[in-house]
PDB file of C-alpha atoms in Angstrom:
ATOM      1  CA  UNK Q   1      -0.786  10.500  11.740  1.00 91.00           C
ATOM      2  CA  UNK Q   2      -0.043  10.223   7.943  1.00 93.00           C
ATOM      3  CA  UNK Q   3      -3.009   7.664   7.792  1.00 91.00           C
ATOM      4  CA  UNK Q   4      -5.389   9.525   9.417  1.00 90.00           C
ATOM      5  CA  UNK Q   5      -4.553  12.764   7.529  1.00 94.00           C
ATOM      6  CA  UNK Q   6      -5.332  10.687   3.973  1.00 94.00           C
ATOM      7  CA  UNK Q   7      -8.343   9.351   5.835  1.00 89.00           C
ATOM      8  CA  UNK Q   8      -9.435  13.348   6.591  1.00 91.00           C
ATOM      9  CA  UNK Q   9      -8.479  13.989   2.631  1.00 92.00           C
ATOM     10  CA  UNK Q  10      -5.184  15.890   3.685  1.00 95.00           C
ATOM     11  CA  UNK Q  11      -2.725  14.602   2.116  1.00 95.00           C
ATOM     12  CA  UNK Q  12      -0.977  17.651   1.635  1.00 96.00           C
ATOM     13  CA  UNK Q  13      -0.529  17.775   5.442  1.00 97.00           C
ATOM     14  CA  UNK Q  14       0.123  13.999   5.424  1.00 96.00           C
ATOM     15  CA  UNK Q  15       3.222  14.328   3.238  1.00 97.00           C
ATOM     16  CA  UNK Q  16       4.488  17.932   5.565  1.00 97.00           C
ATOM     17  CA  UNK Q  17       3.931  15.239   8.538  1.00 95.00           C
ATOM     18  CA  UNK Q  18       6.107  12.115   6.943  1.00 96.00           C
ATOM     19  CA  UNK Q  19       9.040  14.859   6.012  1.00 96.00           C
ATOM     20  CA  UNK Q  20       9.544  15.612   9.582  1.00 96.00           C
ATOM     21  CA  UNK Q  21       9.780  11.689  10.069  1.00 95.00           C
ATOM     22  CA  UNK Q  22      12.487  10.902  12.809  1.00 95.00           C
ATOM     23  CA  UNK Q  23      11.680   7.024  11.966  1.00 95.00           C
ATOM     24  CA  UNK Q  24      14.554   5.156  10.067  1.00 96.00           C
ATOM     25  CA  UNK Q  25      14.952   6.802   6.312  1.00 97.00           C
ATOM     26  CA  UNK Q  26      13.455   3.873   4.511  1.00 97.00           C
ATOM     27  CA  UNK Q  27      10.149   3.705   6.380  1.00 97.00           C
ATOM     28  CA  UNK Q  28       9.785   7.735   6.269  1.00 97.00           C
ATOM     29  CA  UNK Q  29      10.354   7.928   2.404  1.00 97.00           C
ATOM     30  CA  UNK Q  30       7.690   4.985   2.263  1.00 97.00           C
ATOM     31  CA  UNK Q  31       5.309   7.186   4.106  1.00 97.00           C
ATOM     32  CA  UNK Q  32       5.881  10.512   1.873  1.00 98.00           C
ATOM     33  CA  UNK Q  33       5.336   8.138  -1.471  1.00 97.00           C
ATOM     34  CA  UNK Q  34       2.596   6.706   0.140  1.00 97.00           C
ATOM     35  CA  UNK Q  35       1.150  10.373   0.407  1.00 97.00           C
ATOM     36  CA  UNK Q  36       2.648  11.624  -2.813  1.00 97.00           C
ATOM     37  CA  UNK Q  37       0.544   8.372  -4.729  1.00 96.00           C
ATOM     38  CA  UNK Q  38      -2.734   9.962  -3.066  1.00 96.00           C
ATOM     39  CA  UNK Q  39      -1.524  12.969  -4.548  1.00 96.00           C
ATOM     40  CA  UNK Q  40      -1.781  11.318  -7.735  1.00 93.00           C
ATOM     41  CA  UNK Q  41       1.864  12.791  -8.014  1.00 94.00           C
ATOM     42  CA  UNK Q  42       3.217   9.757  -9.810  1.00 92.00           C
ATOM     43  CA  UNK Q  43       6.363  10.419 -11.199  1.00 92.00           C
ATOM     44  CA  UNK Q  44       7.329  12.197  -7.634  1.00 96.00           C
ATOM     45  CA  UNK Q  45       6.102   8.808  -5.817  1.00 96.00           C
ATOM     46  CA  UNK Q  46       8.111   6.468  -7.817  1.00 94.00           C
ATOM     47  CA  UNK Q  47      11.392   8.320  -7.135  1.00 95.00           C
ATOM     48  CA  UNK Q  48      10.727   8.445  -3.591  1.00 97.00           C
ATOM     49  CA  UNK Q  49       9.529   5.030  -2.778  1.00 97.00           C
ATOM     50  CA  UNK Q  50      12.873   3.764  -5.300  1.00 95.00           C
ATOM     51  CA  UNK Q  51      14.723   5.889  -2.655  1.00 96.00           C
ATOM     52  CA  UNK Q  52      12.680   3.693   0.128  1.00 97.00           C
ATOM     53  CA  UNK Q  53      13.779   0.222  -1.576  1.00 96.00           C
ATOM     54  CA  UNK Q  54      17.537   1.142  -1.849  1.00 95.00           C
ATOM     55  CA  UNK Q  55      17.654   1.539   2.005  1.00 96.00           C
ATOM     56  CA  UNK Q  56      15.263  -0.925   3.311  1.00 96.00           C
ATOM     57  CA  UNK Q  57      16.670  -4.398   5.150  1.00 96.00           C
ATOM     58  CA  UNK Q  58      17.536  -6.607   2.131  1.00 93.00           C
ATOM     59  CA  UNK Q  59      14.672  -8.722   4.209  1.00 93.00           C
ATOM     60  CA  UNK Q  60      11.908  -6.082   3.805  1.00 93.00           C
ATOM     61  CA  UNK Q  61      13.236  -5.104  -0.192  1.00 93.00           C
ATOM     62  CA  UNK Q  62      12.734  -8.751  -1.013  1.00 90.00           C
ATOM     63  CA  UNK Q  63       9.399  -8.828   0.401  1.00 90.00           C
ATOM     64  CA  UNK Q  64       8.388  -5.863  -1.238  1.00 93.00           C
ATOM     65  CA  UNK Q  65       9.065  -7.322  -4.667  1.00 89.00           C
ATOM     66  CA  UNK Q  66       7.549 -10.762  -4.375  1.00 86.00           C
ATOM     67  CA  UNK Q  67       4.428  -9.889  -6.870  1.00 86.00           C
ATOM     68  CA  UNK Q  68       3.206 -13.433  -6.658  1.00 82.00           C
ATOM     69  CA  UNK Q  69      -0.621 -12.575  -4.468  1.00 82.00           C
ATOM     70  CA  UNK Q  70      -0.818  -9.896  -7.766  1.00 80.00           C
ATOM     71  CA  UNK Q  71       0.091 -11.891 -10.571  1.00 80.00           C
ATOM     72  CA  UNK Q  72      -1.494 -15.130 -12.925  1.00 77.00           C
ATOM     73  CA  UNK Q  73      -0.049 -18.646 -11.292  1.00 78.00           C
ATOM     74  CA  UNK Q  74       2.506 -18.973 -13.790  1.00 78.00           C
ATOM     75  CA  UNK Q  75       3.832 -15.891 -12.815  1.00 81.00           C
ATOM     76  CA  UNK Q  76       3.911 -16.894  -9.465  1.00 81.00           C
ATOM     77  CA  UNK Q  77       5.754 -20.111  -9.802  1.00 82.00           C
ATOM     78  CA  UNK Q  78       8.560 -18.182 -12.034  1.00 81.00           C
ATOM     79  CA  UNK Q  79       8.417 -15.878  -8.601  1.00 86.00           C
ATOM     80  CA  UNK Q  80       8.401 -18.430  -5.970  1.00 83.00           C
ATOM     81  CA  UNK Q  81      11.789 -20.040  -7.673  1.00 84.00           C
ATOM     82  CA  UNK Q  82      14.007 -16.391  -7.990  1.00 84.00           C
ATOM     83  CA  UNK Q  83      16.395 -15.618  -5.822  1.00 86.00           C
ATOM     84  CA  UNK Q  84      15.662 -12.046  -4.384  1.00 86.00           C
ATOM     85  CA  UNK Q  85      17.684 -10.270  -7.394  1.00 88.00           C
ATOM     86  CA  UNK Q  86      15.757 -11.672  -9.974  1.00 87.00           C
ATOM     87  CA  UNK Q  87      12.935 -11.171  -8.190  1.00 85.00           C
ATOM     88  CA  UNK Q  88      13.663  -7.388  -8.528  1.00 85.00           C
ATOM     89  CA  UNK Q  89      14.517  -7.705 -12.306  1.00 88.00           C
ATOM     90  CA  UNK Q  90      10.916  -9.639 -12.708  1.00 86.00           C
ATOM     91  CA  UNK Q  91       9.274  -7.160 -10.759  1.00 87.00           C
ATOM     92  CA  UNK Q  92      11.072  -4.118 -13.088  1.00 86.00           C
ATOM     93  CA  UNK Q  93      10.173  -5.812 -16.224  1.00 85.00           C
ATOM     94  CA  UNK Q  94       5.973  -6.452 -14.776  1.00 85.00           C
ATOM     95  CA  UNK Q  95       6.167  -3.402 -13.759  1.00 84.00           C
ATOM     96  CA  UNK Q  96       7.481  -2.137 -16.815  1.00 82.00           C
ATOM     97  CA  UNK Q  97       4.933  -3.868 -19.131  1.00 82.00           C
ATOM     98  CA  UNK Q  98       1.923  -3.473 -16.715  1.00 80.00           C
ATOM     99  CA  UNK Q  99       2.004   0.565 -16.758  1.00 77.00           C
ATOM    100  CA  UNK Q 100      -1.606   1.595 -17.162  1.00 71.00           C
ATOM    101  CA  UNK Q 101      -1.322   5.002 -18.138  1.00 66.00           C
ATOM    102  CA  UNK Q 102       1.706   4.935 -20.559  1.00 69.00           C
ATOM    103  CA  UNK Q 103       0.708   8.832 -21.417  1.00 69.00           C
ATOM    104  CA  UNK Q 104       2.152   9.924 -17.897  1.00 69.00           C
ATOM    105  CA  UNK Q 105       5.362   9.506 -16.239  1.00 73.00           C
ATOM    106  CA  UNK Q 106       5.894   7.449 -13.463  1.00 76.00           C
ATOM    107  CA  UNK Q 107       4.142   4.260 -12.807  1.00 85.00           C
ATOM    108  CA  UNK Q 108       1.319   4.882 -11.306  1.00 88.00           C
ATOM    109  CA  UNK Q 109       0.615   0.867 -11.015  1.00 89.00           C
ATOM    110  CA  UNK Q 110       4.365   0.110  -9.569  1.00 91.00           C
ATOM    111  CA  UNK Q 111       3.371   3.464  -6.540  1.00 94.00           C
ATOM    112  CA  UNK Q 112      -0.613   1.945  -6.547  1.00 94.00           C
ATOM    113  CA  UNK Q 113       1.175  -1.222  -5.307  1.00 94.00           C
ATOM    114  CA  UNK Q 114       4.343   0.302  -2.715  1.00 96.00           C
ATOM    115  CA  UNK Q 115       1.401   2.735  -1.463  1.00 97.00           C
ATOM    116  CA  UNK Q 116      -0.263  -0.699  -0.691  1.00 96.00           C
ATOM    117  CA  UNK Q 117       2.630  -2.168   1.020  1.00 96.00           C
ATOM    118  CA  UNK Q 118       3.161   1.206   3.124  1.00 96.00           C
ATOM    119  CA  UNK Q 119      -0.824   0.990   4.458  1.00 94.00           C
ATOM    120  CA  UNK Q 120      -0.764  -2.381   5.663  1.00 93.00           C
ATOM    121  CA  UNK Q 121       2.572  -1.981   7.495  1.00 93.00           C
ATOM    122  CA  UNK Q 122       0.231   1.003   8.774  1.00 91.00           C
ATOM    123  CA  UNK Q 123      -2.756  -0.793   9.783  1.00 88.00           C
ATOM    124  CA  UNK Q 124      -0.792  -4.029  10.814  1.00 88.00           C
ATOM    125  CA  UNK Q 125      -0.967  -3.133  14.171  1.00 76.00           C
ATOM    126  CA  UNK Q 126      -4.652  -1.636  14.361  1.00 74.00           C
ATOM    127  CA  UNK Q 127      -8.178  -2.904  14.384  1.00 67.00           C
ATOM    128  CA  UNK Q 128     -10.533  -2.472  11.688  1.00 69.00           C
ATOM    129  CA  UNK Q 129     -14.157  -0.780  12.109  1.00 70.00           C
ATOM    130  CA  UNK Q 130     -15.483  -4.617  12.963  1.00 71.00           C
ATOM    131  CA  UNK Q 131     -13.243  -5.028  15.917  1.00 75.00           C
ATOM    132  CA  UNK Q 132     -11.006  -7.343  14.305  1.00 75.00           C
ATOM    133  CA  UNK Q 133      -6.954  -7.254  14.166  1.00 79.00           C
ATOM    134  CA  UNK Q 134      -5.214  -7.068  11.023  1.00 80.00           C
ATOM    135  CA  UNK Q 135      -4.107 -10.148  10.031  1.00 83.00           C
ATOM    136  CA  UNK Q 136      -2.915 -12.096   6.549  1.00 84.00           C
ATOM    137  CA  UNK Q 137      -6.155 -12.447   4.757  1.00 83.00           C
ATOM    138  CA  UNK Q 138      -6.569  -8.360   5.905  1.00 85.00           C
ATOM    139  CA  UNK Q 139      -2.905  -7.756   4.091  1.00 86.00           C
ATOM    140  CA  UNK Q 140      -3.801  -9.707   1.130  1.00 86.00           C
ATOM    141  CA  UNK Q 141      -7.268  -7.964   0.682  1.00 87.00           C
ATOM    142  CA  UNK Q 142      -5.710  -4.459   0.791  1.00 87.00           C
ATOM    143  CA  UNK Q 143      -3.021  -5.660  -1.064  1.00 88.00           C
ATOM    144  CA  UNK Q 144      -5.303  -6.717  -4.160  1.00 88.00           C
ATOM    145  CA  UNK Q 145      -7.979  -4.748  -4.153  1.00 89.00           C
ATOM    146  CA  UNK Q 146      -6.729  -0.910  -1.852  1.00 87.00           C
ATOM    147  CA  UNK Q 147      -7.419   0.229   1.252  1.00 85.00           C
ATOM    148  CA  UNK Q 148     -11.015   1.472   2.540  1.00 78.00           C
ATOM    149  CA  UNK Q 149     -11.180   5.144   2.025  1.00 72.00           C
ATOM    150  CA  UNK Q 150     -14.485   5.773   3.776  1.00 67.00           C
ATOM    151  CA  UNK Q 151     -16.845   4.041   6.363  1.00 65.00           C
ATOM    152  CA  UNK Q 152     -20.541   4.402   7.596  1.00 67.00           C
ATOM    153  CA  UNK Q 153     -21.482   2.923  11.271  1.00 67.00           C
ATOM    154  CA  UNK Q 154     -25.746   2.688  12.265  1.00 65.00           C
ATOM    155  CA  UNK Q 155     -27.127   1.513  14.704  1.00 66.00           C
ATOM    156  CA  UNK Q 156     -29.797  -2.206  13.726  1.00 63.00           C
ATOM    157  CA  UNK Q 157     -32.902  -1.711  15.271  1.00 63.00           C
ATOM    158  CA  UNK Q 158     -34.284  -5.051  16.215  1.00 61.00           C
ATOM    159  CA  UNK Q 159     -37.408  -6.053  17.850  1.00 60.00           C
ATOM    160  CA  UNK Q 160     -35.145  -8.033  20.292  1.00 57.00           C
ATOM    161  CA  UNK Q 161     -33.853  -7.076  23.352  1.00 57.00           C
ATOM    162  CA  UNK Q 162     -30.463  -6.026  21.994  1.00 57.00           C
ATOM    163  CA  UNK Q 163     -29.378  -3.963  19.082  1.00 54.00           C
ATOM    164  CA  UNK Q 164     -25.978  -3.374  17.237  1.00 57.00           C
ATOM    165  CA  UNK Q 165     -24.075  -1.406  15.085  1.00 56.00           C
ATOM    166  CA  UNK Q 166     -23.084  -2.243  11.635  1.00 59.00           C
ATOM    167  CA  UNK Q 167     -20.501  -0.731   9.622  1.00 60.00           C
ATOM    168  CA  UNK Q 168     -20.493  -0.312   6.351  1.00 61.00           C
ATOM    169  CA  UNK Q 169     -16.670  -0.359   4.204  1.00 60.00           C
TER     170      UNK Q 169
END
């Protein structure tokens, strides 16, 4: 529900829906930064998705702060070899140093990125408007470059005897 109410431009409603969450704490405070980041309510977003890390599974923490699919190789070979601790201090000090808009509160990069993780945990178990599941290259394209926020579908006239739809992201 909390995707399709961004989808409809609600995120208001999104974030009333992922308060009433009855999912475990971690996943539900994902879901309310995830709406608070479409807010563009950055400093609000950070504090609850920090809320989200502290009581994730270690597991899903760790995951959460490997940067390497967003960072220069080097980077990601410094990554690849921490421990999931440092991995945490490396991703506070990117995080840190990477803040576009250093005029505002709350890094609006370090939510950009956890609102990321929270829509492909979404859409992991959905297809996409070409029929396809979600897979790893569809988690590493949202990942690095957002989510779709609109689509188009028309039908291809053809001067065969079948026609189509295409969509367009």
């Amino acid at each position: 529900r909390v995707r399709y109410l961004i989808e409809a431009q609600r995120p208001e409603v999104a974030r009333q829906v992922a308060q009433t969450c009855r999912a475990e704490h971690w996943w539900c405070a994902a879901l309310e930064g995830l709406t608070l980041h479409v807010m563009q309510q950055y400093i609000e977003a950070d504090s609850i998705f920090a809320v989200s890390l502290l009581e994730m599974p270690s597991a899903q923490r760790c995951e959460w702060l490997d940067l390497r699919l967003v960072v220069a190789s080097r980077l990601e070979k410094e990554i690849k070899k921490a421990g999931c601790d440092d991995r945490a201090k490396l991703a506070d000090r990117l995080w840190m140093l990477s803040q576009p808009l250093w005029a505002k509160r709350g890094n609006d990069l370090r939510t950009e990125h956890f609102a990321r993780l929270t829509m492909s945990m979404i859409m992991a178990k959905s297809a996409n408007t070409q029929g396809l599941a979600f897979s790893h290259d569809s988690r590493e394209l949202l990942l690095r470059y957002g989510w779709p926020e609109w689509y188009t579908r028309h039908e291809v006239t053809s001067n065969g005897a079948y026609s189509s739809f295409s969509t367009t992201v």
